[in-house]
Coordinates of C-alpha atoms in Angstrom, one line a residue:
M1 CA -27.8 15.4 46.5
N2 CA -28.8 16.6 50.0
I3 CA -29.3 13.7 52.4
D4 CA -32.7 15.2 53.4
N5 CA -33.9 14.7 49.8
A6 CA -32.3 11.4 49.1
H7 CA -35.5 9.7 47.9
D8 CA -33.5 7.2 45.8
L9 CA -31.5 6.2 48.8
N10 CA -34.7 5.6 50.7
I11 CA -36.1 3.5 47.9
S12 CA -32.9 1.5 47.5
L13 CA -32.9 0.6 51.2
Q14 CA -36.6 -0.2 51.6
H15 CA -37.1 -2.1 48.4
K16 CA -33.8 -4.1 48.3
V17 CA -34.7 -7.8 47.9
Y18 CA -32.4 -10.2 49.7
K19 CA -32.4 -13.5 47.9
T20 CA -31.2 -16.7 49.4
D21 CA -28.7 -17.5 46.7
C22 CA -25.1 -16.7 46.8
E23 CA -25.5 -13.6 44.6
D24 CA -27.1 -11.6 47.3
E25 CA -26.0 -13.4 50.5
C26 CA -22.2 -13.6 49.8
P27 CA -20.0 -11.9 52.3
W28 CA -17.1 -9.6 51.3
Y29 CA -13.4 -9.4 51.9
A30 CA -11.4 -6.2 52.5
I31 CA -8.0 -6.2 50.6
R32 CA -5.1 -4.0 51.5
L33 CA -2.8 -3.0 48.6
F34 CA 0.9 -2.1 49.1
N35 CA 1.5 0.0 46.0
S36 CA -0.5 2.1 43.5
C37 CA -2.2 -0.9 41.9
Q38 CA -5.8 -0.4 42.9
K39 CA -7.0 -0.1 39.3
G40 CA -4.9 -3.0 38.1
V41 CA -6.1 -5.3 40.8
S42 CA -9.7 -4.3 40.3
E43 CA -9.5 -4.9 36.5
A44 CA -7.7 -8.2 36.9
L45 CA -10.4 -9.5 39.4
K46 CA -13.2 -8.3 37.2
A47 CA -11.6 -10.1 34.2
L48 CA -12.0 -13.3 36.3
Q49 CA -15.7 -12.5 36.8
L50 CA -15.2 -11.4 40.4
E51 CA -17.1 -8.4 41.8
C52 CA -15.1 -5.5 43.4
F53 CA -16.1 -2.3 45.2
I54 CA -14.0 0.8 45.5
P55 CA -15.5 3.7 47.5
M56 CA -15.4 6.8 45.3
E57 CA -16.0 10.5 45.9
Y58 CA -16.1 13.6 43.7
V59 CA -13.1 15.9 43.9
D60 CA -12.5 19.4 42.4
I61 CA -10.1 19.4 39.5
N62 CA -8.7 22.7 38.1
T63 CA -8.0 22.5 34.4
E64 CA -5.5 24.6 32.5
G65 CA -8.3 27.0 31.5
Q66 CA -9.2 27.4 35.2
I67 CA -12.5 25.6 34.6
L68 CA -13.5 23.7 37.7
Q69 CA -14.5 20.1 37.1
F70 CA -15.7 17.4 39.4
K71 CA -14.3 13.9 38.9
L72 CA -14.7 10.6 40.7
R73 CA -11.6 9.5 42.6
P74 CA -11.1 6.6 45.0
V75 CA -11.5 7.6 48.7
I76 CA -8.6 5.3 49.7
H77 CA -6.0 4.2 47.2
N78 CA -4.7 1.1 49.1
L79 CA -8.0 -0.6 49.8
L80 CA -10.7 -2.5 47.8
F81 CA -13.5 -4.9 48.6
L82 CA -14.0 -8.3 47.0
K83 CA -17.3 -10.2 47.0
K84 CA -16.9 -13.9 48.0
T85 CA -18.4 -15.7 45.1
K86 CA -15.9 -18.6 45.3
T87 CA -14.5 -20.6 48.2
E88 CA -11.9 -19.0 50.4
Q89 CA -9.3 -21.4 49.1
E90 CA -10.1 -20.6 45.5
I91 CA -9.8 -16.9 46.2
R92 CA -6.5 -17.4 48.0
N93 CA -5.2 -19.1 45.0
I94 CA -6.4 -16.3 42.7
L95 CA -4.8 -13.6 44.8
T96 CA -1.6 -15.5 45.2
D97 CA -1.2 -15.8 41.5
M98 CA -1.7 -12.1 40.9
P99 CA 1.4 -9.9 40.2
Y100 CA 0.6 -7.5 42.9
R101 CA 1.4 -7.1 46.6
L102 CA -1.8 -7.3 48.6
S103 CA -3.2 -8.7 51.8
V104 CA -6.7 -9.7 52.8
I105 CA -7.7 -8.5 56.2
R106 CA -7.9 -11.5 58.6
K107 CA -10.2 -12.3 61.5
D108 CA -7.4 -11.6 64.0
D109 CA -3.6 -11.9 64.5
V110 CA -3.9 -15.6 65.6
H111 CA -6.0 -17.1 62.8
T112 CA -5.3 -17.2 59.1
D113 CA -9.0 -17.1 58.1
Y114 CA -10.1 -14.1 56.1
Y115 CA -12.5 -11.7 57.8
E116 CA -15.9 -11.9 56.2
I117 CA -18.0 -8.7 56.0
P118 CA -21.7 -9.8 56.2
A119 CA -23.7 -9.1 53.0
R120 CA -26.2 -6.8 54.8
Q121 CA -23.4 -4.8 56.4
M122 CA -21.6 -4.4 53.1
F123 CA -24.8 -3.4 51.3
E124 CA -25.4 -0.6 53.9
F125 CA -21.8 0.5 53.6
Q126 CA -22.0 0.7 49.8
T127 CA -25.2 2.6 50.0
M128 CA -23.7 5.1 52.4
C129 CA -20.7 5.5 50.0
N130 CA -22.9 6.9 47.2
P131 CA -20.8 9.8 45.9
D132 CA -23.9 11.9 45.1
I133 CA -24.6 12.2 48.9
L134 CA -23.2 15.5 50.2
M135 CA -23.4 15.2 53.9
R136 CA -21.0 12.3 54.2
K137 CA -17.5 11.9 55.8
Y138 CA -15.0 9.2 55.5
L139 CA -12.8 8.0 58.4
S140 CA -9.8 5.8 58.7
E141 CA -10.2 2.6 60.6
D142 CA -8.4 4.1 63.6
E143 CA -10.5 7.3 63.5
A144 CA -13.7 5.2 63.4
K145 CA -12.7 3.1 66.4
L146 CA -12.0 6.3 68.4
K147 CA -15.5 7.7 67.8
A148 CA -17.7 7.3 70.8
G149 CA -21.3 6.5 70.0
T150 CA -24.4 4.5 70.6
P151 CA -25.4 1.5 68.4
V152 CA -28.7 2.4 66.8
T153 CA -31.1 1.6 64.1
V154 CA -32.7 4.4 62.0
Q155 CA -36.5 4.3 62.2
H156 CA -37.5 7.2 59.9
G157 CA -36.2 9.1 56.9
P158 CA -34.1 8.1 53.9
L159 CA -31.8 6.0 56.1
K160 CA -34.7 3.9 57.6
G161 CA -33.7 0.4 58.4
M162 CA -29.9 1.0 58.6
T163 CA -27.8 0.3 61.6
G164 CA -24.6 1.8 62.9
R165 CA -23.3 4.0 65.7
L166 CA -24.8 7.4 66.4
V167 CA -21.9 9.8 66.8
R168 CA -21.3 13.6 67.0
S169 CA -19.0 15.6 64.8
N170 CA -18.9 19.4 64.7
K171 CA -22.1 19.6 66.7
K172 CA -23.9 17.5 64.2
Y173 CA -25.1 13.9 64.5
F174 CA -24.0 11.2 62.0
L175 CA -24.7 7.5 61.5
L176 CA -21.3 5.8 61.5
K177 CA -20.9 2.5 59.6
E178 CA -17.6 0.6 59.9
V179 CA -16.0 -2.1 57.8
P180 CA -12.4 -3.4 58.0
G181 CA -10.1 -0.7 56.8
M182 CA -12.4 2.4 57.0
G183 CA -15.6 3.9 58.1
V184 CA -18.2 6.2 56.6
M185 CA -20.6 8.7 58.3
L186 CA -23.9 10.2 57.0
K187 CA -25.7 13.1 58.6
V188 CA -28.8 12.0 60.4
S189 CA -31.3 13.4 62.9
R190 CA -30.9 11.7 66.3
W191 CA -34.6 11.8 66.7
C192 CA -34.9 9.3 63.8
C193 CA -32.7 6.8 65.7
K194 CA -33.4 4.2 68.3
P195 CA -30.8 2.5 70.5
L196 CA -30.4 -1.2 69.6
N197 CA -30.6 -2.1 73.3
E198 CA -34.2 -0.8 73.4
F199 CA -35.5 -3.5 71.0

């Protein structure tokens, strides 16, 4: 799906209803994994009625008959996101009891509190991770931090209402959205964006 024709993305962004209950206002945690256990952790958390998100993308797979297939694969194999639908202490206990090596990203090196990704930020990030969108690039956390850009809000087009940093890559403009552990960029026209400091 070309970003210029992403009508479903536009509808999703403009008609999303934000409720005041926990279901839609809950922040998220970013969890680092230390071995190939992403699927196991995700399934274990879902079995406990906890919501997870793993960014996915289509990759080309060559079969034995040389038939090209497209399959969904995780973008990063050592990271997943968990919705905070329980208290932090309850989630700590759940993660401690799991038979996997993992670590929740914290606020900083001094405090032990988990870093909470705001609901709106996570919603925009999930929307930008739609695997059907073609003009998209993923970045590591370090790569995203090194990208120079201007904080903007998109005022027109399918990304209207979204915020992020307007950055350049290969002579094209992208909207960069960061969360702990990674970043995602979507192609955007700079004329559709307005710097946040102008509001």
